[in-house]
Coordinates of C-alpha atoms and ligand atoms in Angstrom, one line a residue:
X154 CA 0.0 0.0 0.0
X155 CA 1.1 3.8 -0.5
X156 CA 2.9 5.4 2.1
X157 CA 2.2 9.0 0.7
X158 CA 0.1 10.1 -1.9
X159 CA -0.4 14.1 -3.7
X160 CA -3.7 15.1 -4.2
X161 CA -3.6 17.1 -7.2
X162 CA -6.6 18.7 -6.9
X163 CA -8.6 21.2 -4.0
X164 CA -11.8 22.0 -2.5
X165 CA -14.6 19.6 -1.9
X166 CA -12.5 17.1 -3.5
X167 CA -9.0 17.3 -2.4
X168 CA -10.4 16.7 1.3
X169 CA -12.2 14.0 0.3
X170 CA -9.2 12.4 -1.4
X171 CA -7.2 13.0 1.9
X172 CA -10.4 12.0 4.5
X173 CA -9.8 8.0 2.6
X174 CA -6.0 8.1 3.0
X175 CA -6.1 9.2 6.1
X176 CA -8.4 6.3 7.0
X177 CA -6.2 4.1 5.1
X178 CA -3.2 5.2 7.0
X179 CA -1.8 7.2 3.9
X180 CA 0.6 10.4 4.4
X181 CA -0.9 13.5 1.9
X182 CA 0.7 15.9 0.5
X183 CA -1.6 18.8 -0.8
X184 CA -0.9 20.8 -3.4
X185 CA -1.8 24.8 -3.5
X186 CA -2.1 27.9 -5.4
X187 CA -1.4 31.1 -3.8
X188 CA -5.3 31.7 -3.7
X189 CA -5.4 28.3 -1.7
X190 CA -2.9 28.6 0.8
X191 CA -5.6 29.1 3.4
X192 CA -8.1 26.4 2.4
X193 CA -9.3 23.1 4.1
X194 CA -7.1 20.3 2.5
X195 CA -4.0 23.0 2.9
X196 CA -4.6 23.0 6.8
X197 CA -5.6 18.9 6.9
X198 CA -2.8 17.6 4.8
X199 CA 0.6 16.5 6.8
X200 CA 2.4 18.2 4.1
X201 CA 1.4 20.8 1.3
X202 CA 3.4 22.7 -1.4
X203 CA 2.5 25.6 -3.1
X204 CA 2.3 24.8 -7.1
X205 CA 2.1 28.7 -8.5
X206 CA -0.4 31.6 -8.7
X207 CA -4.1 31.4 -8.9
X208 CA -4.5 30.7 -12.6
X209 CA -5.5 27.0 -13.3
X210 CA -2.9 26.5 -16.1
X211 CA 0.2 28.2 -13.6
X212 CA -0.9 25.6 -10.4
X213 CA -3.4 23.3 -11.1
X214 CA -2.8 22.5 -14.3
X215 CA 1.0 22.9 -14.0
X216 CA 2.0 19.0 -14.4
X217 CA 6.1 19.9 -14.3
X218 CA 5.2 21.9 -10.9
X219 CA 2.6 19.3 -9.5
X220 CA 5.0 16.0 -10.6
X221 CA 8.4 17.9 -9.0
X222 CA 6.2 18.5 -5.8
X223 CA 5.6 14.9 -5.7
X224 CA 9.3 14.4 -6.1
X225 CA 10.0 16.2 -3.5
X226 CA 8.1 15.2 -1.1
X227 CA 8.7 11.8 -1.9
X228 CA 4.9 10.5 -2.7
X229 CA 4.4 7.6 -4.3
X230 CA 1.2 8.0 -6.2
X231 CA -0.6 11.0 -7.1
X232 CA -5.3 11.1 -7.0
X233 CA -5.9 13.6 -9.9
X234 CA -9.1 14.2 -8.6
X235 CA -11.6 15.0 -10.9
X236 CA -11.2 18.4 -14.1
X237 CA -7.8 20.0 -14.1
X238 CA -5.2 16.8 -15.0
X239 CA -7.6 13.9 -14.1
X240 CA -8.3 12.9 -18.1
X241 CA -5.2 14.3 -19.2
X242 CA -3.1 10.9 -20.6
X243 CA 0.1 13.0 -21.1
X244 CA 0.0 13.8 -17.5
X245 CA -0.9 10.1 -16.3
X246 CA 2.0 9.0 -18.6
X247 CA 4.3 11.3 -17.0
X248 CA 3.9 10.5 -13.9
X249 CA 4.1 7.1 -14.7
X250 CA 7.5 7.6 -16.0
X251 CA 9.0 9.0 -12.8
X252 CA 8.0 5.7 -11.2
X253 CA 5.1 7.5 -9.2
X254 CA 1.7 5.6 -9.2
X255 CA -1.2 7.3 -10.9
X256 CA -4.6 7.1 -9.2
X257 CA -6.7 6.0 -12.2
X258 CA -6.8 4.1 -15.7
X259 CA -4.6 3.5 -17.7
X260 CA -2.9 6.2 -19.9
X261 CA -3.9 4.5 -22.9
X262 CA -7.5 4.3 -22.0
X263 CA -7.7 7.6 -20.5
X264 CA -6.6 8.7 -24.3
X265 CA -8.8 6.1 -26.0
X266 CA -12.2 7.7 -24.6
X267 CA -10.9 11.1 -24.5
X268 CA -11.5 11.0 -28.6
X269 CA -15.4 10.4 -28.4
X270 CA -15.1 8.6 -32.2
X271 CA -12.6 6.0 -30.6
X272 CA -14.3 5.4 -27.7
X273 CA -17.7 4.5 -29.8
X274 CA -15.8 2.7 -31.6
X275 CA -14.5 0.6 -28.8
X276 CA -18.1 -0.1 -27.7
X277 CA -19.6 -0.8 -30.5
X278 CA -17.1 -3.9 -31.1
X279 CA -17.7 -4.5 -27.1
X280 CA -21.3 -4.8 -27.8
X281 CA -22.7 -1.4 -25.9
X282 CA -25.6 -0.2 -27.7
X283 CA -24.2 3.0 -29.0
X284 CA -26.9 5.9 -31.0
X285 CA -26.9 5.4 -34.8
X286 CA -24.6 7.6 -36.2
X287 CA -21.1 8.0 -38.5
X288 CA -18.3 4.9 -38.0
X289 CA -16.0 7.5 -37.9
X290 CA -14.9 11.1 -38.7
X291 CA -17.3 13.1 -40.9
X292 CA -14.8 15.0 -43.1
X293 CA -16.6 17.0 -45.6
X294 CA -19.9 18.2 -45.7
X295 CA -20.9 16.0 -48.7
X296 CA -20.0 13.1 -46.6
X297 CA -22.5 14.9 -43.9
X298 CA -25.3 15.1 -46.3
X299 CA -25.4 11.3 -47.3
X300 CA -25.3 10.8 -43.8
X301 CA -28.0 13.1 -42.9
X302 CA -30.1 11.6 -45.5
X303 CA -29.2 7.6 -44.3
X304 CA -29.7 8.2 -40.5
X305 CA -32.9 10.5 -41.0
X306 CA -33.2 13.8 -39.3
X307 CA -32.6 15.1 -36.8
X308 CA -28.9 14.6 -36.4
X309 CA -26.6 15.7 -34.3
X310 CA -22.8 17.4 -35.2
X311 CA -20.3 16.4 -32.3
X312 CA -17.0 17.2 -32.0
X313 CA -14.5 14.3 -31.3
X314 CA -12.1 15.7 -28.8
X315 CA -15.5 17.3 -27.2
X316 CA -17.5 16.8 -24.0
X317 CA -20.2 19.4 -22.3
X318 CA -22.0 20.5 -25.2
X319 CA -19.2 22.5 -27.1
X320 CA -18.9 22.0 -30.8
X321 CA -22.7 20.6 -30.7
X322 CA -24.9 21.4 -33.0
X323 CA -28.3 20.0 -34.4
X324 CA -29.3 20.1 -37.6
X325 CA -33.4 19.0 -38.2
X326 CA -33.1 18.8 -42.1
X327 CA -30.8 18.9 -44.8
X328 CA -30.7 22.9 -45.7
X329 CA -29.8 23.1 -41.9
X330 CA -26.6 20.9 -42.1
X331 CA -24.0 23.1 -43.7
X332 CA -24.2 25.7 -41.2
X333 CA -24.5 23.3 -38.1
X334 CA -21.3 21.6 -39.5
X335 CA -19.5 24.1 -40.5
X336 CA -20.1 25.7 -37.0
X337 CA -19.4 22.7 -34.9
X338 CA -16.0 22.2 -36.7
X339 CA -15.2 25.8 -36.1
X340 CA -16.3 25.7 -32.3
X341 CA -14.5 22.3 -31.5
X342 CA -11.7 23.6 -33.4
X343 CA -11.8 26.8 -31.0
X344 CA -12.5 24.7 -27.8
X345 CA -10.2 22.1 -28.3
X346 CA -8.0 22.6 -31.1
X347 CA -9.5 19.5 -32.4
X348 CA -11.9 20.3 -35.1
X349 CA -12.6 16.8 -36.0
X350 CA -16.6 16.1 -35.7
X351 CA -18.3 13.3 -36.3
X352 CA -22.4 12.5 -36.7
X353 CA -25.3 10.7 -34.7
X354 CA -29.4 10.4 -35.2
X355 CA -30.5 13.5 -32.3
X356 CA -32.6 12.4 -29.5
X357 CA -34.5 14.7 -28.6
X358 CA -36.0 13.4 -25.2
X359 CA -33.5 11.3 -23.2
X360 CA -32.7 11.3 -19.8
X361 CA -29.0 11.1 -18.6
X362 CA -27.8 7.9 -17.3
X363 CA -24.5 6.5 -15.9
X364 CA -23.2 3.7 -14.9
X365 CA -20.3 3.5 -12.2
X366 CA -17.6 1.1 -12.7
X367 CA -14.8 -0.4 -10.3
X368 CA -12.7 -3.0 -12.2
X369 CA -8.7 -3.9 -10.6
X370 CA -6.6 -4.9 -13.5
X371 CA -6.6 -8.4 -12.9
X372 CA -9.9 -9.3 -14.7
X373 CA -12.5 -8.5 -11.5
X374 CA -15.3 -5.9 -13.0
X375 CA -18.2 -4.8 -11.1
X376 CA -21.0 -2.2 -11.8
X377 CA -22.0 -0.2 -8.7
X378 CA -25.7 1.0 -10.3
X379 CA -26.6 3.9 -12.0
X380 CA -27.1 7.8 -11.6
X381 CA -29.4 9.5 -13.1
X382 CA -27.8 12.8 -14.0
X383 CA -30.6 14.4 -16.6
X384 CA -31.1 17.7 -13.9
X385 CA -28.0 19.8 -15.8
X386 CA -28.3 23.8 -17.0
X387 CA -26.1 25.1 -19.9
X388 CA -24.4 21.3 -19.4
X389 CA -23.6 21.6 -15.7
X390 CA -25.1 19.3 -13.4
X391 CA -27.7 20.1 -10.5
X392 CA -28.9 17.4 -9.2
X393 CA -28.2 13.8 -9.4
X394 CA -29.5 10.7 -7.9
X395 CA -28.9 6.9 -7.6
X396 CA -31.2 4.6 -8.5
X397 CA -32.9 6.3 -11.6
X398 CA -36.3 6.9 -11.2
X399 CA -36.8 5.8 -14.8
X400 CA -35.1 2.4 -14.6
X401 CA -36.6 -1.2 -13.1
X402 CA -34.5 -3.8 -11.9
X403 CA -34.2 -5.8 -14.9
X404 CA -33.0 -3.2 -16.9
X405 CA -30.1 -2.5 -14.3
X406 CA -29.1 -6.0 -14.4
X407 CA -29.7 -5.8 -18.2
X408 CA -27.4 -3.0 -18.8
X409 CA -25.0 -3.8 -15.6
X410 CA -23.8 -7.3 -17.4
X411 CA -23.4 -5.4 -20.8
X412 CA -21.0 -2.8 -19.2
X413 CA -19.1 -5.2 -17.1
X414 CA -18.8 -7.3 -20.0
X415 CA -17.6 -5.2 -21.8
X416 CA -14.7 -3.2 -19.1
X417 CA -13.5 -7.2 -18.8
X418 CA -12.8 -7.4 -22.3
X419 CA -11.2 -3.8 -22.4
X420 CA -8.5 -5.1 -19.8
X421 CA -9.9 -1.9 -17.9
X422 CA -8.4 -0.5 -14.4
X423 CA -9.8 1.8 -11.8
X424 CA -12.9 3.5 -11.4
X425 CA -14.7 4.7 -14.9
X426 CA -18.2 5.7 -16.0
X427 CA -20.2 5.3 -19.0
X428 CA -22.7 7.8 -19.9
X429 CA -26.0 6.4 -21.8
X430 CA -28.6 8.5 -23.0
X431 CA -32.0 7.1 -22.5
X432 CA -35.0 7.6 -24.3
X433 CA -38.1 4.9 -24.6
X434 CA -36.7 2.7 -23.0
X435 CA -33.5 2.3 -25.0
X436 CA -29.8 3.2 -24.0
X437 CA -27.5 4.7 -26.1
X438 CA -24.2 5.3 -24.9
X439 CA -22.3 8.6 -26.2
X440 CA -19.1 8.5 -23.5
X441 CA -17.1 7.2 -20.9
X442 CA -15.2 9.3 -18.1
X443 CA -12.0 7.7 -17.1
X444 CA -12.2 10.0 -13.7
X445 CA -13.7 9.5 -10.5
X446 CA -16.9 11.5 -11.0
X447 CA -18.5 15.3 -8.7
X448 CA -21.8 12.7 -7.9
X449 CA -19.6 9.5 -7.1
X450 CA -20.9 10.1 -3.3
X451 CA -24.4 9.5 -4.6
X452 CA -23.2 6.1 -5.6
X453 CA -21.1 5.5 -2.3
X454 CA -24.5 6.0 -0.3
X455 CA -26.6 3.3 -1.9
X456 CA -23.6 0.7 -2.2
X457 CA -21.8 1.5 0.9
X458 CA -18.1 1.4 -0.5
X459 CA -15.8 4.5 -0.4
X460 CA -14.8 4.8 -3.7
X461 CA -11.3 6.8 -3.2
X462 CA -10.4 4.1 -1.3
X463 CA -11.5 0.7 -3.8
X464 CA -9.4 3.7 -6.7
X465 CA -6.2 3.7 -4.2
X466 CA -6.5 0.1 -3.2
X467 CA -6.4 -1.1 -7.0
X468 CA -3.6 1.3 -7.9
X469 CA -1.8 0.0 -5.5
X470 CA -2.2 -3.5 -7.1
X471 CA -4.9 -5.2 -4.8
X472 CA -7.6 -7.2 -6.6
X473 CA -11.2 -6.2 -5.8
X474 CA -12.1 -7.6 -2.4
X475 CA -15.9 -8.3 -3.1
X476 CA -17.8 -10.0 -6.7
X477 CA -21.0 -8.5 -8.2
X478 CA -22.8 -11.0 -6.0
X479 CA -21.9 -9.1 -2.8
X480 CA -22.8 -5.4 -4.6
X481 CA -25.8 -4.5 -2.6
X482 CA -27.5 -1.4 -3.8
X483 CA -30.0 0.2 -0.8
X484 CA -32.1 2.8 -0.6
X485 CA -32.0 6.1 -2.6
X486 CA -29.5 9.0 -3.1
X487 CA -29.5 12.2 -4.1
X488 CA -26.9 14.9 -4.5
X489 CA -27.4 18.8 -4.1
X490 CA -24.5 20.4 -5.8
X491 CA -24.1 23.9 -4.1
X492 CA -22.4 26.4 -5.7
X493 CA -21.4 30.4 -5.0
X494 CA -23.3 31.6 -7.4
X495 CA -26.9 34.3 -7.5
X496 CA -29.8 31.2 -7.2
X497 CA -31.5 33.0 -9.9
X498 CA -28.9 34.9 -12.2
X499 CA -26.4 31.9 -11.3
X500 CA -23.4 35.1 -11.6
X501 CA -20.8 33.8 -9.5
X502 CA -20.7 35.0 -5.9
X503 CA -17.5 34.4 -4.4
X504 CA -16.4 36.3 -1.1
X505 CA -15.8 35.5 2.7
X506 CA -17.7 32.8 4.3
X507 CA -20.0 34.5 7.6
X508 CA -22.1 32.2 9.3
X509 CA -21.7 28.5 8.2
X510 CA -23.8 25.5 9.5
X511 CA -24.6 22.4 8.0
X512 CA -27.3 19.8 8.4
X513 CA -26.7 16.5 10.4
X514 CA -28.6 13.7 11.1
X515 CA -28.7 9.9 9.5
X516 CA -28.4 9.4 6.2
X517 CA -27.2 13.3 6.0
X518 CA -23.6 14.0 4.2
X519 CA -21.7 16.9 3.2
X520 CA -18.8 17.0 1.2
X521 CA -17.1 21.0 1.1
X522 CA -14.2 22.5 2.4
X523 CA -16.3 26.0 3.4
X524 CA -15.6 26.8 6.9
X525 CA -17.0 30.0 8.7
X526 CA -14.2 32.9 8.2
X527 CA -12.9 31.0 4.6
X528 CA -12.7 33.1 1.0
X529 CA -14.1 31.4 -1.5
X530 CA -12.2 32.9 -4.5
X531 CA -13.0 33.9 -7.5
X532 CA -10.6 31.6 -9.6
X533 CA -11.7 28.6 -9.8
X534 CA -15.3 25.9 -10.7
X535 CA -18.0 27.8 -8.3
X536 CA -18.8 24.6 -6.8
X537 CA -18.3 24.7 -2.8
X538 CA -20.4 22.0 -1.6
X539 CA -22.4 19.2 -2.0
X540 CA -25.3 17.8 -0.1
X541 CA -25.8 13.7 0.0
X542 CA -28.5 12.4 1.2
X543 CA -30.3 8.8 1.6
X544 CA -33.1 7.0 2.6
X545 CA -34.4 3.4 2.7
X546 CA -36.6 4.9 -0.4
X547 CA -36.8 7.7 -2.9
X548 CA -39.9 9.4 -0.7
X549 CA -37.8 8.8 2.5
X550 CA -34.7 10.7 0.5
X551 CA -37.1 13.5 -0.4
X552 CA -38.5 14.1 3.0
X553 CA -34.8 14.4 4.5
X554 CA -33.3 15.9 1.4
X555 CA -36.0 19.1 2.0
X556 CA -35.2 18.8 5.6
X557 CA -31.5 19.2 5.4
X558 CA -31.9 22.3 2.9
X559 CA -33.3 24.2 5.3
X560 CA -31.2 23.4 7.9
X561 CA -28.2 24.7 5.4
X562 CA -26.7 27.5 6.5
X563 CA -23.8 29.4 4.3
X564 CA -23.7 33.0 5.1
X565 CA -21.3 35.7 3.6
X566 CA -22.2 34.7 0.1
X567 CA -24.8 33.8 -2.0
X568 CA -25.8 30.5 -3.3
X569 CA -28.2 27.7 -5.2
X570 CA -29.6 26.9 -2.1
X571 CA -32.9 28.6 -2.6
X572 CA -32.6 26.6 -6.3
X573 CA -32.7 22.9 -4.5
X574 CA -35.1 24.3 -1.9
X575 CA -37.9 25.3 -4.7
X576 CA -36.4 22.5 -7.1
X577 CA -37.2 19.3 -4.3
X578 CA -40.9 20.8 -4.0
X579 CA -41.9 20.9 -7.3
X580 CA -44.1 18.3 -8.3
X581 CA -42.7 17.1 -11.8
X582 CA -39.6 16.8 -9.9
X583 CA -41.2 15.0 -6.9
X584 CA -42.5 12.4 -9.5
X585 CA -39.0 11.5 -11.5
X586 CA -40.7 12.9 -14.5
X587 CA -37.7 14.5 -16.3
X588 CA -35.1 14.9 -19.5
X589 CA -32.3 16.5 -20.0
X590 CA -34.0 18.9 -21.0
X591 CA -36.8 19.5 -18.2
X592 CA -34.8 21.9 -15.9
X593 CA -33.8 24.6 -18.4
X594 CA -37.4 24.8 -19.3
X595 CA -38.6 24.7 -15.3
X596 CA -36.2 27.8 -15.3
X597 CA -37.7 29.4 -17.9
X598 CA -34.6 29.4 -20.2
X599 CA -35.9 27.5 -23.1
X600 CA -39.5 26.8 -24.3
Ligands
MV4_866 C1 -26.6 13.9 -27.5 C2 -27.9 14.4 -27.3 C3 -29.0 14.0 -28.1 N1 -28.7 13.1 -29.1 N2 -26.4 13.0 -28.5 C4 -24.3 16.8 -24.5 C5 -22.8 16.9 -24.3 C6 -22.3 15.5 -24.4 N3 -22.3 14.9 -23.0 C7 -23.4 14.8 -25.2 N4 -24.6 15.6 -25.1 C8 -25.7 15.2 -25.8 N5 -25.5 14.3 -26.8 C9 -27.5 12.6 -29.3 N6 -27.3 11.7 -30.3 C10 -28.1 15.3 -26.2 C11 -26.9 15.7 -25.5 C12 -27.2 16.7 -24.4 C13 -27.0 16.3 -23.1 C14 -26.6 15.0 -22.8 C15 -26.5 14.7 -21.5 C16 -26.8 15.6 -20.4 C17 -27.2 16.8 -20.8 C18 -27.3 17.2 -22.1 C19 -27.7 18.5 -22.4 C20 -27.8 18.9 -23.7 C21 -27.6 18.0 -24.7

């Protein structure tokens, strides 16, 4: 087992990193920007280093400063968390190389379903039902219109190297299709510098489903469930919880042999998710994160493992201590994410934390590093906390999720509190009758 790992990461998620290697007996090393030096995992760590100034790409994203660091201090693995470096395969690889563990999959995979063509690709031939779309790049817009016209519209333009919506575009009939690909190559191309797209039939009503993997290297593969993650605005995620509300238990087992199946004969390691859309009652998968996920706690609460820990246990080389027989999913879970932000313009609020309590009481989890007297800055994701909650069902869940909202207390700043208050009372909500597309509309910000 490691004697001490570097959690490249901070907030919520740099303390949970170091809450499971403290409870494995792990040494941590934190790693800082100037904004950071007085923040939670900082002051928890045994040991921190300051990585540079508050810009992402000069601290967080600085993989010379963040690998020497480790050197330094001697760690022998490094948790990427999740953003910044965590699906960066140059970065896994190079820490690799200067014999330091990395906390994750493997560099080759993390690279394989980083290109969203390749990672289709990969389960298609695992047998994952993927959406109907282009075997490969779409490279001219000729090739786009015989497509358009063989897969019926709608259609969808995606960029490759893309992820959260950018270089999207739908097109709902051939006249529409040269500007939709023209513009999703020039926007993937901006984003990502990767203007490769590619092209898939558009669904216009599915909900977002995911399926959390654990699988150790040596040919063990287990599906925790799913998460139900349709609840997003402008492609960032609200609210997620675990079970869906759409799904029945044979389609979990359905889906959970085809995605462990298919992990076993990838030769996959570490934690992963693969994201499905679903839409009557069909799955269609469009990606896979090679990351531990924001909402993983959602899926900690109804199987009871502490997912850091089965990610640091298998990087260190252990095989997975339980089957699929002994994965016992209970209850229901749902996830607040909180963020410093205006509940109804959602401009970011950052500033000094006043008065701060949080809820208690069973089945009641927070995961933040806020504590009364702390500066959220303005640098970085707006995210500062997240509120878990479960119950024996999805009623139980609701009763103590609206319960432990009002409880919440984070003065100083604003935040989306007032959002999840209004959001868990709302009837269409209350009933799991929801898309992706559902929220945006409840908000008002699309018809
Ligand atoms: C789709 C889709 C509909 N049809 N693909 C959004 C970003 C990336 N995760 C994939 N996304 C979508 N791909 C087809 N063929 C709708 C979306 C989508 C979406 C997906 C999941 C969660 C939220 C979303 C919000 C807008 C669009």
């Amino acid at each position: 087992m490691f004697e001490k790992v570097l959690i490249a990461n901070r907030g919520e998620i740099a303390l949970r990193i170091h809450r499971a290697c403290k409870e494995l007996g792990i040494h941590t090393v934190a790693v800082h920007s100037t904004a950071d030096a007085d923040a939670m995992h900082v002051r928890l760590a045994d040991e921190s280093v300051c990585v540079g100034p508050p810009p992402a790409r000069e601290s967080y994203l600085n993989k010379a400063a963040i690998i020497s660091a480790a050197v330094i201090t001697g760690a022998d693995a490094i948790h990427p968390g999740y953003g910044f470096l965590s699906e960066n395969a140059d970065f896994a690889r190079m820490v690799e190389d200067h014999g330091i563990a990395f906390i994750g999959p493997s560099p080759d995979h993390i690279s394989m379903m980083g290109d969203k063509i390749e990672a289709k690709r990969a389960m298609i031939s695992l047998g994952v039902p993927c959406v109907p779309g282009s075997d490969g790049p779409v490279p001219d817009l000729e090739t786009a219109l015989k497509l358009g016209t063989e897969i019926g519209y709608p259609v969808l333009v995606k960029a490759a190297g893309g992820g959260g919506g950018k270089g999207m575009k739908v097109a709902n009939s051939a006249a529409e299709l040269e500007d939709a690909y023209r513009g999703a190559r020039a926007e993937a191309g901006a984003a990502f510098g990767n203007d490769v797209v590619y092209i898939e039939k558009y669904l216009g009503h599915p909900r977002h489903i995911e399926f959390q993997m654990l699988a150790d290297g040596h040919g063990n593969v287990v599906h925790l469930g799913e998460r139900d993650c349709s609840l997003q605005r402008f492609h960032q995620k609200v609210l997620e919880e675990s079970p869906s509300p759409a799904l029945n238990a044979d389609q979990r087992r359905r889906m959970g042999e085809i995605v462990v199946s298919a992990l076993k004969k990838l030769g996959y390691r570490n934690a992963g998710t693969l994201e499905f859309l679903y839409q009557d009652g069909e799955f269609y998968f469009i990606e896979m994160n090679t990351r531990l996920q924001v909402e993983h706690p959602v899926t900690e609460m109804v199987c009871g493992l502490d997912l850091v820990r089965e990610q640091i246990r298998i990087a260190s080389g252990a095989p997975l201590a339980f089957t699929q027989a002994d994965v016992n999913l209970q209850g229901h879970a749902i996830e607040c994410r909180i963020n410093a932000e205006n509940p109804d313009t959602f401009a970011p609020s950052p500033g000094k934390i006043a008065e701060y309590h949080t809820p208690g009481g069973l089945g009641v989890r927070i995961d933040s590093a806020l504590y009364s007297g702390y500066r959220v800055p303005s640098n970085y994701d707006s995210m500062v906390a997240k509120l878990i909650v479960h119950g024996t069902s999805r009623n139980e869940c609701l009763m103590r999720l609206r319960r432990a909202l009002d409880e919440y207390v984070i003065g100083g700043i604003q935040t989306t509190l007032p959002l999840h208050r209004r959001l868990t009372r709302t009837q269409e909500f209350i009933d799991g009758r929801y898309d992706i597309h559902w929220l945006e509309r409840w908000m008002g910000l699309k018809k």
